[in-house]
Amino acid sequence: GLGNVTAVAEFNIWADPEAAAIVFEAGSMPTLIPLNLTHQVMADRDAIDQLLTSPTPTSALVADLLGHTIGINVDGNAAMHDPCAVLAVTHPSLFGLRPRRVDVELTGSHTRGMTVIDERRFGSSPPNALVGYDADPVPALELIVDACREPFRPGTNATKNVP
């Protein structure tokens, strides 16, 4: 898909493509949550209002950050990039994850940092990652907002929202 630093590279991979390539080759089957997925889980002014109904320091900070991001985005929304990556670990059922072969372009003058995902049904190399293709945006955003309104505090039940 599209990149956010270059035409084809997303920031986290682009920042250190050699390290990303090592992770994908390590045999641990990491989960890749690309930009086309994170743009399915969008916060808007309503999410900010929800955050402010329970003004914890965390919800106030997130509401302020989202307000800034929404204010500079043309569509008035903010993609939940990092929260989606966390939710893919804590709530994988919210995402359509599929095993795929992922390689990182290391040498291209226009493609360095690009993740190359083999979509062929019978590729030449076995899958080395779970790739996210779609999200269930309503419950995902609800979990994000709830986590900000009721952040974990030592001594509380940290797993109350984890299935």
Short mmCIF file of C-alpha atoms in Angstrom, two decimals:
data_model
loop_
_atom_site.label_atom_id
_atom_site.label_comp_id
_atom_site.label_asym_id
_atom_site.label_seq_id
_atom_site.Cartn_x
_atom_site.Cartn_y
_atom_site.Cartn_z
CA GLY A 1 0.00 0.00 0.00
CA LEU A 2 0.89 3.63 0.30
CA GLY A 3 3.58 4.90 2.61
CA ASN A 4 3.55 7.85 4.97
CA VAL A 5 7.23 8.80 4.76
CA THR A 6 7.85 7.92 1.13
CA ALA A 7 5.42 6.85 -1.57
CA VAL A 8 5.76 3.23 -0.45
CA ALA A 9 7.44 3.15 2.99
CA GLU A 10 5.75 3.44 6.36
CA PHE A 11 7.72 5.27 9.07
CA ASN A 12 8.46 2.36 11.42
CA ILE A 13 9.95 0.19 8.67
CA TRP A 14 11.59 3.10 6.84
CA ALA A 15 13.39 4.25 10.02
CA ASP A 16 15.37 1.00 10.24
CA PRO A 17 14.61 -1.38 7.38
CA GLU A 18 17.55 -3.67 8.22
CA ALA A 19 16.15 -4.25 11.72
CA ALA A 20 12.67 -4.86 10.29
CA ALA A 21 14.10 -7.39 7.83
CA ILE A 22 15.80 -9.22 10.72
CA VAL A 23 12.50 -9.36 12.63
CA PHE A 24 10.64 -10.82 9.66
CA GLU A 25 13.38 -13.42 9.13
CA ALA A 26 13.66 -14.40 12.82
CA GLY A 27 11.03 -17.14 12.63
CA SER A 28 8.74 -15.62 15.25
CA MET A 29 5.77 -14.87 12.90
CA PRO A 30 5.28 -11.19 13.88
CA THR A 31 2.03 -9.37 13.18
CA LEU A 32 2.16 -6.55 10.65
CA ILE A 33 -0.54 -3.89 10.96
CA PRO A 34 -0.17 -1.75 7.83
CA LEU A 35 -1.47 1.77 7.18
CA ASN A 36 -4.38 0.58 5.05
CA LEU A 37 -5.69 -1.21 8.15
CA THR A 38 -5.05 1.58 10.65
CA HIS A 39 -6.96 3.98 8.42
CA GLN A 40 -10.03 1.83 9.04
CA VAL A 41 -10.02 2.79 12.75
CA MET A 42 -10.47 6.55 12.82
CA ALA A 43 -11.08 8.91 15.72
CA ASP A 44 -13.19 12.03 15.20
CA ARG A 45 -14.64 14.82 17.34
CA ASP A 46 -17.11 12.36 18.86
CA ALA A 47 -14.20 10.28 20.18
CA ILE A 48 -12.73 13.43 21.75
CA ASP A 49 -16.07 14.20 23.42
CA GLN A 50 -16.18 10.64 24.79
CA LEU A 51 -12.66 11.00 26.16
CA LEU A 52 -13.61 14.21 27.94
CA THR A 53 -16.63 12.65 29.71
CA SER A 54 -14.22 10.99 32.11
CA PRO A 55 -11.31 13.42 32.37
CA THR A 56 -8.39 11.38 33.59
CA PRO A 57 -4.91 12.72 32.84
CA THR A 58 -4.63 10.08 30.11
CA SER A 59 -7.98 10.88 28.46
CA ALA A 60 -7.27 14.63 28.60
CA LEU A 61 -3.86 14.14 26.97
CA VAL A 62 -5.23 11.84 24.25
CA ALA A 63 -8.15 14.23 23.58
CA ASP A 64 -5.66 17.08 23.17
CA LEU A 65 -3.42 15.05 20.83
CA LEU A 66 -6.38 13.88 18.77
CA GLY A 67 -7.74 17.42 18.60
CA HIS A 68 -4.45 18.61 17.13
CA THR A 69 -4.25 15.72 14.65
CA ILE A 70 -7.87 16.07 13.58
CA GLY A 71 -7.34 19.82 13.18
CA ILE A 72 -4.51 19.36 10.67
CA ASN A 73 -6.05 16.47 8.72
CA VAL A 74 -8.16 17.36 5.71
CA ASP A 75 -10.84 14.75 6.48
CA GLY A 76 -11.24 15.70 10.16
CA ASN A 77 -10.23 12.26 11.41
CA ALA A 78 -7.18 10.67 13.00
CA ALA A 79 -6.03 7.14 12.23
CA MET A 80 -5.28 5.02 15.28
CA HIS A 81 -1.93 3.61 14.13
CA ASP A 82 -0.21 2.60 17.36
CA PRO A 83 -3.39 1.63 19.23
CA CYS A 84 -4.26 -0.78 16.40
CA ALA A 85 -0.85 -2.41 16.75
CA VAL A 86 -1.48 -2.94 20.46
CA LEU A 87 -5.03 -4.20 19.88
CA ALA A 88 -3.75 -6.72 17.35
CA VAL A 89 -1.91 -8.33 20.28
CA THR A 90 -4.57 -7.95 22.98
CA HIS A 91 -7.68 -8.41 20.79
CA PRO A 92 -6.61 -10.18 17.57
CA SER A 93 -10.22 -11.17 16.82
CA LEU A 94 -10.86 -7.52 15.84
CA PHE A 95 -8.60 -7.91 12.83
CA GLY A 96 -8.53 -9.99 9.68
CA LEU A 97 -5.03 -11.46 10.00
CA ARG A 98 -3.62 -13.72 7.29
CA PRO A 99 -0.29 -15.55 7.03
CA ARG A 100 1.84 -14.02 4.29
CA ARG A 101 5.45 -13.76 3.19
CA VAL A 102 6.79 -10.28 4.02
CA ASP A 103 10.13 -8.98 2.80
CA VAL A 104 11.61 -5.54 3.34
CA GLU A 105 13.19 -3.67 0.43
CA LEU A 106 16.70 -2.62 1.48
CA THR A 107 18.34 -1.35 -1.69
CA GLY A 108 15.82 0.46 -3.90
CA SER A 109 16.45 4.17 -4.38
CA HIS A 110 12.67 4.76 -4.49
CA THR A 111 11.49 1.74 -2.50
CA ARG A 112 13.88 1.42 0.46
CA GLY A 113 11.82 0.53 3.54
CA MET A 114 8.88 -0.81 1.57
CA THR A 115 7.25 -3.98 2.89
CA VAL A 116 6.71 -6.38 0.01
CA ILE A 117 3.86 -8.78 0.78
CA ASP A 118 3.55 -11.88 -1.35
CA GLU A 119 -0.18 -12.19 -2.08
CA ARG A 120 0.21 -15.22 -4.32
CA ARG A 121 -1.68 -18.25 -3.14
CA PHE A 122 1.32 -20.49 -3.64
CA GLY A 123 4.36 -18.25 -3.25
CA SER A 124 7.89 -19.54 -3.44
CA SER A 125 8.62 -18.89 0.25
CA PRO A 126 6.55 -19.85 3.30
CA PRO A 127 4.69 -17.16 5.27
CA ASN A 128 6.78 -15.37 7.88
CA ALA A 129 4.22 -12.92 9.32
CA LEU A 130 0.56 -12.38 10.05
CA VAL A 131 -0.64 -9.40 8.00
CA GLY A 132 -3.69 -7.39 8.97
CA TYR A 133 -6.13 -6.62 6.17
CA ASP A 134 -9.23 -5.35 7.89
CA ALA A 135 -10.47 -4.18 11.26
CA ASP A 136 -13.74 -4.07 13.15
CA PRO A 137 -13.54 -0.30 13.70
CA VAL A 138 -16.40 0.37 16.14
CA PRO A 139 -15.33 -2.01 18.94
CA ALA A 140 -11.66 -1.18 18.29
CA LEU A 141 -12.25 2.54 18.81
CA GLU A 142 -14.43 1.83 21.85
CA LEU A 143 -11.60 -0.17 23.44
CA ILE A 144 -9.13 2.63 22.73
CA VAL A 145 -11.39 5.30 24.24
CA ASP A 146 -12.21 3.11 27.26
CA ALA A 147 -8.52 2.40 27.88
CA CYS A 148 -7.81 6.14 27.91
CA ARG A 149 -10.76 6.94 30.18
CA GLU A 150 -9.88 4.15 32.61
CA PRO A 151 -6.12 3.61 32.29
CA PHE A 152 -4.47 0.84 34.23
CA ARG A 153 -3.54 1.78 37.75
CA PRO A 154 -1.35 -0.44 39.95
CA GLY A 155 -3.50 -2.63 42.15
CA THR A 156 -6.46 -2.75 39.73
CA ASN A 157 -7.57 -5.58 37.48
CA ALA A 158 -5.46 -4.95 34.37
CA THR A 159 -7.11 -7.74 32.40
CA LYS A 160 -10.76 -6.72 32.72
CA ASN A 161 -11.10 -5.96 28.98
CA VAL A 162 -8.97 -8.85 27.74
CA PRO A 163 -10.90 -11.93 26.60
#
